[in-house]
Amino acid sequence: MARPKIALIGAGNIGGTLAHLAAVKELGDVILFDIADGLPQGKALDIAESGPSEGFDAKMSGTSDYADIAGADVCIVTAGVARKPGMSRDDLLGINLKVMKSVGAGIAEHAPNAFVICITNPLDAMVWALREFSGLPHHMVCGMAGVLDSARFRHFLAEEFGVSMRDVTAFVLGGHGDTMVPLARYSTVGGIPLPDLIDMGWTTQDKLDAIIQRTRDGGAEIVGLLKTGSAYYAPATSAIEMAEAFLKDQKRVLPCAAYVDGALGLNGMYVGVPTVIGAGGVERVIDIKMNRDEQAMFDSSVGAVKGLVDACKGIDPSLT
Ligand code: APR
């Protein structure tokens, strides 16, 4: 059987890391696409030359021609600009919206059957716009944010408790921004919910609140340290987890920016929710119940995402 084809639209920091991970995990042949002259070809060749030592079988190539992504099974989109210190994800809206328009057209023409994972920020609005511009089915277009936000939350919790990250599950919903909603009640250590761990004296509410805030600021913390760009190792790893769930039909339960129409009281919008990802793309949105406080946080996050979508419509009337 032929190897799956993975198209990476954007060959910058995240794109290059995605390509390397896809190769090492032998998920398929990789085509890197970028408008920057020589960048996708250079990264593809560099990664291919790591193959003999690492011992993977995967073809790596680079292009600036959308025709070369033809027939891709998965497209992961990182094209656009990343944050610099002092910028919020929302500051990227105008520039990256134009990028989504060209990427959406390229995917629609050459890879209309692909499972598309968008990473470009501001995430929830960009994945919505990419879906609109591409016209692909909603369940085949989603955004990577919740896996990353949850991974950050899990990392901080594992450090706090001195336990393996593998035994910490966490749940972050809502938009990928300052209003994201880490849900303590649905986050556990070895199956024990965080509120119970407070009762057991493992941590305090204050410490947990500080971890939740650090999770919300997780992207900004890294932008502040790097000074020249934003995070890329963890974002790439998170998107690869989603791509693998699709390619191997794993039916993974993963939070992602998915199209929600009916569940969680929402009518037709993209926002971070728990989903099941398998060979059918986003196969299910899990309609969890929230308490009053959680619902209020989620509603405010949904409001922020709607504001960004309206801003997109204001910039590009073809989206209205
Ligand atoms: N088509 C294809 N590629 C493009 C386009 C376009 N229209 N416009 C820009 N690019 C490419 C750039 O040439 C660059 O190589 O997108 C790449 C982006 O790479 P980086 O600047 O290194 O950014 P990265 O860290 O990979 O983040 C990409 O993901 O997490 C988000 O906020 C982040 O929006 C940003 C995106």
mmCIF file of C-alpha atoms and ligand atoms in Angstrom:
data_model
loop_
_atom_site.group_PDB
_atom_site.id
_atom_site.type_symbol
_atom_site.label_atom_id
_atom_site.label_comp_id
_atom_site.label_asym_id
_atom_site.label_seq_id
_atom_site.Cartn_x
_atom_site.Cartn_y
_atom_site.Cartn_z
ATOM 1 C CA MET A 1 0.000 0.000 0.000
ATOM 2 C CA ALA A 2 1.315 3.471 -0.873
ATOM 3 C CA ARG A 3 2.388 5.638 2.023
ATOM 4 C CA PRO A 4 -0.019 8.423 3.017
ATOM 5 C CA LYS A 5 0.843 11.908 1.722
ATOM 6 C CA ILE A 6 1.178 14.727 4.232
ATOM 7 C CA ALA A 7 1.230 18.297 2.923
ATOM 8 C CA LEU A 8 2.591 20.974 5.231
ATOM 9 C CA ILE A 9 1.500 24.438 4.116
ATOM 10 C CA GLY A 10 4.084 26.749 5.673
ATOM 11 C CA ALA A 11 7.662 25.566 6.145
ATOM 12 C CA GLY A 12 8.696 27.879 8.969
ATOM 13 C CA ASN A 13 9.469 26.886 12.545
ATOM 14 C CA ILE A 14 6.358 24.777 13.084
ATOM 15 C CA GLY A 15 6.301 23.453 9.503
ATOM 16 C CA GLY A 16 9.879 22.196 9.726
ATOM 17 C CA THR A 17 9.265 20.570 13.098
ATOM 18 C CA LEU A 18 6.097 18.909 11.744
ATOM 19 C CA ALA A 19 8.060 17.497 8.827
ATOM 20 C CA HIS A 20 10.764 16.105 11.096
ATOM 21 C CA LEU A 21 8.241 14.496 13.454
ATOM 22 C CA ALA A 22 6.187 13.031 10.600
ATOM 23 C CA ALA A 23 9.368 11.506 9.167
ATOM 24 C CA VAL A 24 10.670 10.080 12.435
ATOM 25 C CA LYS A 25 7.247 8.589 13.207
ATOM 26 C CA GLU A 26 6.971 7.303 9.598
ATOM 27 C CA LEU A 27 3.482 8.743 9.187
ATOM 28 C CA GLY A 28 3.910 9.135 5.443
ATOM 29 C CA ASP A 29 5.657 11.014 2.649
ATOM 30 C CA VAL A 30 5.942 14.735 3.353
ATOM 31 C CA ILE A 31 5.639 17.679 0.994
ATOM 32 C CA LEU A 32 6.574 21.064 2.457
ATOM 33 C CA PHE A 33 4.990 24.102 0.738
ATOM 34 C CA ASP A 34 6.062 27.715 1.291
ATOM 35 C CA ILE A 35 6.214 30.961 -0.670
ATOM 36 C CA ALA A 36 9.742 31.681 0.649
ATOM 37 C CA ASP A 37 12.232 30.839 -2.095
ATOM 38 C CA GLY A 38 14.228 27.675 -1.339
ATOM 39 C CA LEU A 39 12.970 27.310 2.253
ATOM 40 C CA PRO A 40 10.720 24.249 1.775
ATOM 41 C CA GLN A 41 13.261 22.540 -0.495
ATOM 42 C CA GLY A 42 16.104 23.254 1.945
ATOM 43 C CA LYS A 43 14.238 21.915 4.975
ATOM 44 C CA ALA A 44 13.039 18.854 3.062
ATOM 45 C CA LEU A 45 16.584 18.008 1.965
ATOM 46 C CA ASP A 46 18.013 18.576 5.451
ATOM 47 C CA ILE A 47 15.403 16.252 7.006
ATOM 48 C CA ALA A 48 15.848 13.651 4.251
ATOM 49 C CA GLU A 49 19.567 13.623 5.045
ATOM 50 C CA SER A 50 18.770 12.739 8.664
ATOM 51 C CA GLY A 51 17.009 9.600 7.406
ATOM 52 C CA PRO A 52 20.028 7.285 7.127
ATOM 53 C CA SER A 53 20.990 7.888 10.779
ATOM 54 C CA GLU A 54 17.442 7.855 12.130
ATOM 55 C CA GLY A 55 16.425 5.000 9.864
ATOM 56 C CA PHE A 56 13.069 6.151 8.554
ATOM 57 C CA ASP A 57 11.471 5.444 5.217
ATOM 58 C CA ALA A 58 9.648 8.554 4.095
ATOM 59 C CA LYS A 59 10.055 10.786 1.079
ATOM 60 C CA MET A 60 10.698 14.476 1.834
ATOM 61 C CA SER A 61 10.215 17.203 -0.754
ATOM 62 C CA GLY A 62 9.688 20.945 -0.917
ATOM 63 C CA THR A 63 7.718 23.140 -3.303
ATOM 64 C CA SER A 64 6.194 26.533 -3.973
ATOM 65 C CA ASP A 65 3.652 25.091 -6.390
ATOM 66 C CA TYR A 66 0.275 23.994 -5.015
ATOM 67 C CA ALA A 67 -0.007 21.371 -7.783
ATOM 68 C CA ASP A 68 2.576 19.322 -5.851
ATOM 69 C CA ILE A 69 0.227 18.790 -2.879
ATOM 70 C CA ALA A 70 -2.180 16.922 -5.176
ATOM 71 C CA GLY A 71 -3.903 14.019 -3.495
ATOM 72 C CA ALA A 72 -2.638 14.819 0.026
ATOM 73 C CA ASP A 73 -4.370 12.816 2.769
ATOM 74 C CA VAL A 74 -3.535 15.378 5.444
ATOM 75 C CA CYS A 75 -2.776 19.113 5.156
ATOM 76 C CA ILE A 76 -1.380 20.940 8.178
ATOM 77 C CA VAL A 77 -1.470 24.709 7.784
ATOM 78 C CA THR A 78 1.030 27.003 9.516
ATOM 79 C CA ALA A 79 1.364 29.577 6.737
ATOM 80 C CA GLY A 80 1.295 33.158 7.935
ATOM 81 C CA VAL A 81 3.100 35.278 10.465
ATOM 82 C CA ALA A 82 3.832 34.396 14.086
ATOM 83 C CA ARG A 83 3.733 36.623 17.170
ATOM 84 C CA LYS A 84 6.543 38.855 18.383
ATOM 85 C CA PRO A 85 6.783 40.098 21.983
ATOM 86 C CA GLY A 86 3.970 42.501 22.836
ATOM 87 C CA MET A 87 1.630 41.128 20.167
ATOM 88 C CA SER A 88 -1.500 39.138 20.918
ATOM 89 C CA ARG A 89 -2.660 36.320 18.635
ATOM 90 C CA ASP A 90 -5.481 38.625 17.535
ATOM 91 C CA ASP A 91 -2.965 41.180 16.185
ATOM 92 C CA LEU A 92 -2.190 38.687 13.402
ATOM 93 C CA LEU A 93 -5.752 38.657 12.071
ATOM 94 C CA GLY A 94 -5.531 40.947 9.004
ATOM 95 C CA ILE A 95 -2.330 39.464 7.549
ATOM 96 C CA ASN A 96 -3.149 35.841 8.216
ATOM 97 C CA LEU A 97 -6.700 36.137 6.854
ATOM 98 C CA LYS A 98 -5.257 36.937 3.407
ATOM 99 C CA VAL A 99 -2.928 33.958 3.742
ATOM 100 C CA MET A 100 -5.891 31.676 4.581
ATOM 101 C CA LYS A 101 -7.605 32.820 1.379
ATOM 102 C CA SER A 102 -4.737 31.660 -0.844
ATOM 103 C CA VAL A 103 -4.168 28.473 1.179
ATOM 104 C CA GLY A 104 -7.906 27.642 1.084
ATOM 105 C CA ALA A 105 -7.949 28.007 -2.703
ATOM 106 C CA GLY A 106 -4.831 25.832 -3.072
ATOM 107 C CA ILE A 107 -6.249 23.054 -0.924
ATOM 108 C CA ALA A 108 -9.675 23.200 -2.600
ATOM 109 C CA GLU A 109 -8.110 22.804 -6.027
ATOM 110 C CA HIS A 110 -5.455 20.177 -5.291
ATOM 111 C CA ALA A 111 -6.299 18.311 -2.078
ATOM 112 C CA PRO A 112 -10.083 18.493 -1.609
ATOM 113 C CA ASN A 113 -10.221 15.111 0.167
ATOM 114 C CA ALA A 114 -7.603 15.929 2.803
ATOM 115 C CA PHE A 115 -8.073 16.141 6.556
ATOM 116 C CA VAL A 116 -7.020 19.726 7.241
ATOM 117 C CA ILE A 117 -5.511 20.861 10.540
ATOM 118 C CA CYS A 118 -5.018 24.609 10.897
ATOM 119 C CA ILE A 119 -2.447 25.999 13.343
ATOM 120 C CA THR A 120 -2.217 29.593 12.099
ATOM 121 C CA ASN A 121 -3.374 32.198 14.635
ATOM 122 C CA PRO A 122 -5.701 33.641 15.752
ATOM 123 C CA LEU A 123 -6.678 29.994 15.599
ATOM 124 C CA ASP A 124 -10.458 29.786 15.947
ATOM 125 C CA ALA A 125 -11.099 32.583 13.447
ATOM 126 C CA MET A 126 -8.465 31.312 10.998
ATOM 127 C CA VAL A 127 -9.809 27.759 10.938
ATOM 128 C CA TRP A 128 -13.294 29.138 10.332
ATOM 129 C CA ALA A 129 -12.000 31.324 7.475
ATOM 130 C CA LEU A 130 -9.935 28.489 5.992
ATOM 131 C CA ARG A 131 -13.042 26.279 5.918
ATOM 132 C CA GLU A 132 -15.058 29.038 4.273
ATOM 133 C CA PHE A 133 -12.368 29.748 1.645
ATOM 134 C CA SER A 134 -11.740 26.061 0.895
ATOM 135 C CA GLY A 135 -15.353 24.891 0.918
ATOM 136 C CA LEU A 136 -14.292 21.478 2.329
ATOM 137 C CA PRO A 137 -16.747 19.587 4.575
ATOM 138 C CA HIS A 138 -16.748 20.964 8.124
ATOM 139 C CA HIS A 139 -15.769 17.648 9.714
ATOM 140 C CA MET A 140 -12.602 17.527 7.582
ATOM 141 C CA VAL A 141 -11.325 20.945 8.705
ATOM 142 C CA CYS A 142 -10.281 21.593 12.290
ATOM 143 C CA GLY A 143 -7.796 23.591 14.304
ATOM 144 C CA MET A 144 -5.017 22.623 16.694
ATOM 145 C CA ALA A 145 -5.190 24.440 20.012
ATOM 146 C CA GLY A 146 -6.814 22.334 22.719
ATOM 147 C CA VAL A 147 -4.234 19.538 22.530
ATOM 148 C CA LEU A 148 -1.468 22.116 23.036
ATOM 149 C CA ASP A 149 -3.248 24.063 25.775
ATOM 150 C CA SER A 150 -4.066 20.804 27.551
ATOM 151 C CA ALA A 151 -0.469 19.596 27.181
ATOM 152 C CA ARG A 152 0.787 22.796 28.804
ATOM 153 C CA PHE A 153 -1.720 22.358 31.630
ATOM 154 C CA ARG A 154 -0.660 18.699 32.055
ATOM 155 C CA HIS A 155 3.014 19.624 32.136
ATOM 156 C CA PHE A 156 2.507 22.246 34.872
ATOM 157 C CA LEU A 157 0.274 19.887 36.882
ATOM 158 C CA ALA A 158 2.779 17.023 36.655
ATOM 159 C CA GLU A 159 5.510 19.377 37.920
ATOM 160 C CA GLU A 160 3.307 20.545 40.800
ATOM 161 C CA PHE A 161 2.430 17.002 41.875
ATOM 162 C CA GLY A 162 5.781 15.363 41.115
ATOM 163 C CA VAL A 163 4.141 12.651 39.001
ATOM 164 C CA SER A 164 4.499 11.403 35.448
ATOM 165 C CA MET A 165 2.872 13.556 32.780
ATOM 166 C CA ARG A 166 1.427 10.350 31.348
ATOM 167 C CA ASP A 167 -0.848 10.008 34.368
ATOM 168 C CA VAL A 168 -2.187 13.556 34.194
ATOM 169 C CA THR A 169 -5.168 14.207 31.950
ATOM 170 C CA ALA A 170 -6.428 17.719 31.413
ATOM 171 C CA PHE A 171 -9.160 19.460 29.624
ATOM 172 C CA VAL A 172 -8.978 22.923 28.087
ATOM 173 C CA LEU A 173 -11.920 24.276 26.102
ATOM 174 C CA GLY A 174 -12.953 27.478 24.369
ATOM 175 C CA GLY A 175 -11.010 29.792 22.091
ATOM 176 C CA HIS A 176 -7.211 29.625 21.837
ATOM 177 C CA GLY A 177 -6.567 32.929 23.549
ATOM 178 C CA ASP A 178 -6.705 34.705 26.866
ATOM 179 C CA THR A 179 -10.267 33.440 27.378
ATOM 180 C CA MET A 180 -9.442 29.711 27.059
ATOM 181 C CA VAL A 181 -11.190 27.578 29.679
ATOM 182 C CA PRO A 182 -9.078 25.020 31.583
ATOM 183 C CA LEU A 183 -11.605 22.749 33.311
ATOM 184 C CA ALA A 184 -10.268 21.586 36.686
ATOM 185 C CA ARG A 185 -13.250 19.319 37.337
ATOM 186 C CA TYR A 186 -12.520 17.230 34.239
ATOM 187 C CA SER A 187 -8.741 17.170 34.771
ATOM 188 C CA THR A 188 -7.283 14.273 36.740
ATOM 189 C CA VAL A 189 -4.195 12.612 38.166
ATOM 190 C CA GLY A 190 -4.550 8.844 37.837
ATOM 191 C CA GLY A 191 -8.295 9.395 37.442
ATOM 192 C CA ILE A 192 -8.637 11.579 40.578
ATOM 193 C CA PRO A 193 -10.177 14.986 39.689
ATOM 194 C CA LEU A 194 -8.208 18.116 40.662
ATOM 195 C CA PRO A 195 -10.812 19.395 43.190
ATOM 196 C CA ASP A 196 -10.445 16.072 45.073
ATOM 197 C CA LEU A 197 -6.660 16.488 45.075
ATOM 198 C CA ILE A 198 -7.108 19.882 46.767
ATOM 199 C CA ASP A 199 -9.285 18.196 49.432
ATOM 200 C CA MET A 200 -6.588 15.542 49.838
ATOM 201 C CA GLY A 201 -3.976 18.246 50.497
ATOM 202 C CA TRP A 202 -1.935 17.593 47.332
ATOM 203 C CA THR A 203 -2.201 21.249 46.331
ATOM 204 C CA THR A 204 -4.149 24.406 47.155
ATOM 205 C CA GLN A 205 -6.773 26.371 45.245
ATOM 206 C CA ASP A 206 -4.321 29.291 44.995
ATOM 207 C CA LYS A 207 -1.635 27.127 43.446
ATOM 208 C CA LEU A 208 -4.135 25.616 41.029
ATOM 209 C CA ASP A 209 -5.377 29.088 40.051
ATOM 210 C CA ALA A 210 -1.782 30.133 39.356
ATOM 211 C CA ILE A 211 -1.249 27.046 37.154
ATOM 212 C CA ILE A 212 -4.466 27.784 35.259
ATOM 213 C CA GLN A 213 -3.318 31.354 34.625
ATOM 214 C CA ARG A 214 0.125 30.142 33.511
ATOM 215 C CA THR A 215 -1.611 27.768 31.084
ATOM 216 C CA ARG A 216 -3.646 30.662 29.659
ATOM 217 C CA ASP A 217 -0.433 32.670 29.250
ATOM 218 C CA GLY A 218 1.546 29.639 28.018
ATOM 219 C CA GLY A 219 2.078 30.955 24.502
ATOM 220 C CA ALA A 220 3.006 34.467 25.651
ATOM 221 C CA GLU A 221 5.526 33.080 28.163
ATOM 222 C CA ILE A 222 7.420 31.407 25.315
ATOM 223 C CA VAL A 223 7.135 34.414 22.984
ATOM 224 C CA GLY A 224 8.638 36.527 25.786
ATOM 225 C CA LEU A 225 11.573 34.149 26.197
ATOM 226 C CA LEU A 226 12.280 33.532 22.494
ATOM 227 C CA LYS A 227 11.832 37.211 21.498
ATOM 228 C CA THR A 228 11.999 36.360 17.761
ATOM 229 C CA GLY A 229 8.936 34.176 17.276
ATOM 230 C CA SER A 230 6.504 31.858 19.008
ATOM 231 C CA ALA A 231 6.460 28.274 20.275
ATOM 232 C CA TYR A 232 6.962 25.479 17.778
ATOM 233 C CA TYR A 233 8.020 22.164 19.310
ATOM 234 C CA ALA A 234 4.871 21.595 21.378
ATOM 235 C CA PRO A 235 2.486 23.037 18.741
ATOM 236 C CA ALA A 236 3.953 20.724 16.091
ATOM 237 C CA THR A 237 3.817 17.684 18.382
ATOM 238 C CA SER A 238 0.170 18.410 19.194
ATOM 239 C CA ALA A 239 -0.833 18.644 15.528
ATOM 240 C CA ILE A 240 1.022 15.417 14.750
ATOM 241 C CA GLU A 241 -1.005 13.694 17.481
ATOM 242 C CA MET A 242 -4.166 14.795 15.664
ATOM 243 C CA ALA A 243 -2.855 13.778 12.218
ATOM 244 C CA GLU A 244 -1.876 10.356 13.550
ATOM 245 C CA ALA A 245 -5.359 9.893 15.059
ATOM 246 C CA PHE A 246 -6.818 10.472 11.589
ATOM 247 C CA LEU A 247 -4.302 8.425 9.592
ATOM 248 C CA LYS A 248 -4.507 5.424 11.939
ATOM 249 C CA ASP A 249 -8.236 5.752 12.653
ATOM 250 C CA GLN A 250 -7.432 5.834 16.372
ATOM 251 C CA LYS A 251 -10.731 7.436 17.514
ATOM 252 C CA ARG A 252 -8.703 9.578 19.915
ATOM 253 C CA VAL A 253 -10.605 11.838 22.302
ATOM 254 C CA LEU A 254 -8.833 15.141 21.735
ATOM 255 C CA PRO A 255 -9.844 18.749 22.319
ATOM 256 C CA CYS A 256 -9.626 20.735 19.098
ATOM 257 C CA ALA A 257 -11.166 23.711 17.352
ATOM 258 C CA ALA A 258 -14.052 21.962 15.625
ATOM 259 C CA TYR A 259 -17.236 23.018 13.918
ATOM 260 C CA VAL A 260 -20.004 22.807 16.500
ATOM 261 C CA ASP A 261 -23.594 22.829 15.349
ATOM 262 C CA GLY A 262 -26.032 21.784 18.024
ATOM 263 C CA ALA A 263 -23.742 20.544 20.816
ATOM 264 C CA LEU A 264 -22.820 22.697 23.831
ATOM 265 C CA GLY A 265 -25.619 25.104 22.952
ATOM 266 C CA LEU A 266 -23.777 26.390 19.860
ATOM 267 C CA ASN A 267 -25.118 26.901 16.361
ATOM 268 C CA GLY A 268 -22.571 26.622 13.591
ATOM 269 C CA MET A 269 -19.240 27.969 14.777
ATOM 270 C CA TYR A 270 -15.625 26.870 15.326
ATOM 271 C CA VAL A 271 -14.360 26.767 18.906
ATOM 272 C CA GLY A 272 -12.321 24.471 21.150
ATOM 273 C CA VAL A 273 -14.377 21.439 22.216
ATOM 274 C CA PRO A 274 -13.718 17.788 23.038
ATOM 275 C CA THR A 275 -13.908 15.645 19.898
ATOM 276 C CA VAL A 276 -13.321 12.141 18.601
ATOM 277 C CA ILE A 277 -10.819 12.058 15.708
ATOM 278 C CA GLY A 278 -10.604 9.029 13.429
ATOM 279 C CA ALA A 279 -10.586 8.125 9.742
ATOM 280 C CA GLY A 280 -13.758 10.193 9.274
ATOM 281 C CA GLY A 281 -12.017 13.372 10.457
ATOM 282 C CA VAL A 282 -13.777 15.002 13.395
ATOM 283 C CA GLU A 283 -16.228 12.166 13.905
ATOM 284 C CA ARG A 284 -17.971 13.459 17.002
ATOM 285 C CA VAL A 285 -18.201 16.544 19.193
ATOM 286 C CA ILE A 286 -18.612 15.539 22.821
ATOM 287 C CA ASP A 287 -21.489 17.448 24.359
ATOM 288 C CA ILE A 288 -20.187 17.780 27.937
ATOM 289 C CA LYS A 289 -22.162 19.361 30.731
ATOM 290 C CA MET A 290 -20.693 22.417 32.414
ATOM 291 C CA ASN A 291 -21.567 23.966 35.756
ATOM 292 C CA ARG A 292 -22.601 27.595 36.002
ATOM 293 C CA ASP A 293 -19.082 29.018 36.461
ATOM 294 C CA GLU A 294 -17.626 26.895 33.675
ATOM 295 C CA GLN A 295 -20.489 27.837 31.363
ATOM 296 C CA ALA A 296 -19.920 31.546 32.071
ATOM 297 C CA MET A 297 -16.209 31.220 31.196
ATOM 298 C CA PHE A 298 -17.044 29.220 28.064
ATOM 299 C CA ASP A 299 -19.687 31.776 26.986
ATOM 300 C CA SER A 300 -17.195 34.611 27.312
ATOM 301 C CA SER A 301 -14.643 32.654 25.273
ATOM 302 C CA VAL A 302 -17.269 31.934 22.605
ATOM 303 C CA GLY A 303 -18.064 35.675 22.552
ATOM 304 C CA ALA A 304 -14.395 36.506 21.951
ATOM 305 C CA VAL A 305 -14.215 34.031 19.041
ATOM 306 C CA LYS A 306 -17.405 35.468 17.518
ATOM 307 C CA GLY A 307 -15.846 38.935 17.729
ATOM 308 C CA LEU A 308 -12.832 37.760 15.723
ATOM 309 C CA VAL A 309 -15.027 36.069 13.116
ATOM 310 C CA ASP A 310 -16.997 39.328 12.737
ATOM 311 C CA ALA A 311 -13.700 41.182 12.308
ATOM 312 C CA CYS A 312 -12.778 38.756 9.491
ATOM 313 C CA LYS A 313 -16.111 39.464 7.791
ATOM 314 C CA GLY A 314 -15.401 43.185 8.090
ATOM 315 C CA ILE A 315 -12.016 42.781 6.396
ATOM 316 C CA ASP A 316 -13.131 40.400 3.619
ATOM 317 C CA PRO A 317 -16.760 40.915 2.507
ATOM 318 C CA SER A 318 -16.694 37.616 0.559
ATOM 319 C CA LEU A 319 -16.968 35.906 3.962
ATOM 320 C CA THR A 320 -20.353 37.426 4.848
HETATM 321 N N1 APR B 1 1.583 30.733 1.721
HETATM 322 C C1 APR B 1 2.460 29.818 2.201
HETATM 323 N N2 APR B 1 3.327 30.098 3.178
HETATM 324 C C2 APR B 1 3.324 31.335 3.685
HETATM 325 C C3 APR B 1 2.436 32.339 3.239
HETATM 326 C C4 APR B 1 1.543 32.003 2.187
HETATM 327 N N3 APR B 1 0.673 32.880 1.688
HETATM 328 N N4 APR B 1 2.675 33.478 3.948
HETATM 329 C C5 APR B 1 3.647 33.181 4.811
HETATM 330 N N5 APR B 1 4.048 31.904 4.652
HETATM 331 C C6 APR B 1 5.103 31.167 5.363
HETATM 332 C C7 APR B 1 6.325 32.000 5.679
HETATM 333 O O1 APR B 1 7.185 32.132 4.546
HETATM 334 C C8 APR B 1 6.969 31.193 6.817
HETATM 335 O O2 APR B 1 7.961 30.302 6.333
HETATM 336 O O3 APR B 1 4.642 30.734 6.616
HETATM 337 C C9 APR B 1 5.780 30.393 7.401
HETATM 338 C C10 APR B 1 5.499 30.717 8.863
HETATM 339 O O4 APR B 1 6.585 30.287 9.597
HETATM 340 P P1 APR B 1 7.121 31.045 10.908
HETATM 341 O O5 APR B 1 7.169 32.510 10.642
HETATM 342 O O6 APR B 1 8.366 30.348 11.338
HETATM 343 O O7 APR B 1 5.942 30.819 11.971
HETATM 344 P P2 APR B 1 5.640 29.538 12.876
HETATM 345 O O8 APR B 1 6.328 29.683 14.176
HETATM 346 O O9 APR B 1 5.843 28.308 12.085
HETATM 347 O O10 APR B 1 4.081 29.779 13.165
HETATM 348 C C11 APR B 1 3.132 29.741 12.115
HETATM 349 O O11 APR B 1 1.349 29.127 13.581
HETATM 350 O O12 APR B 1 1.150 29.060 15.913
HETATM 351 C C12 APR B 1 0.906 29.790 14.747
HETATM 352 O O13 APR B 1 0.972 32.055 15.551
HETATM 353 C C13 APR B 1 1.632 31.100 14.758
HETATM 354 O O14 APR B 1 0.364 32.022 12.958
HETATM 355 C C14 APR B 1 1.614 31.452 13.309
HETATM 356 C C15 APR B 1 1.752 30.081 12.621
#
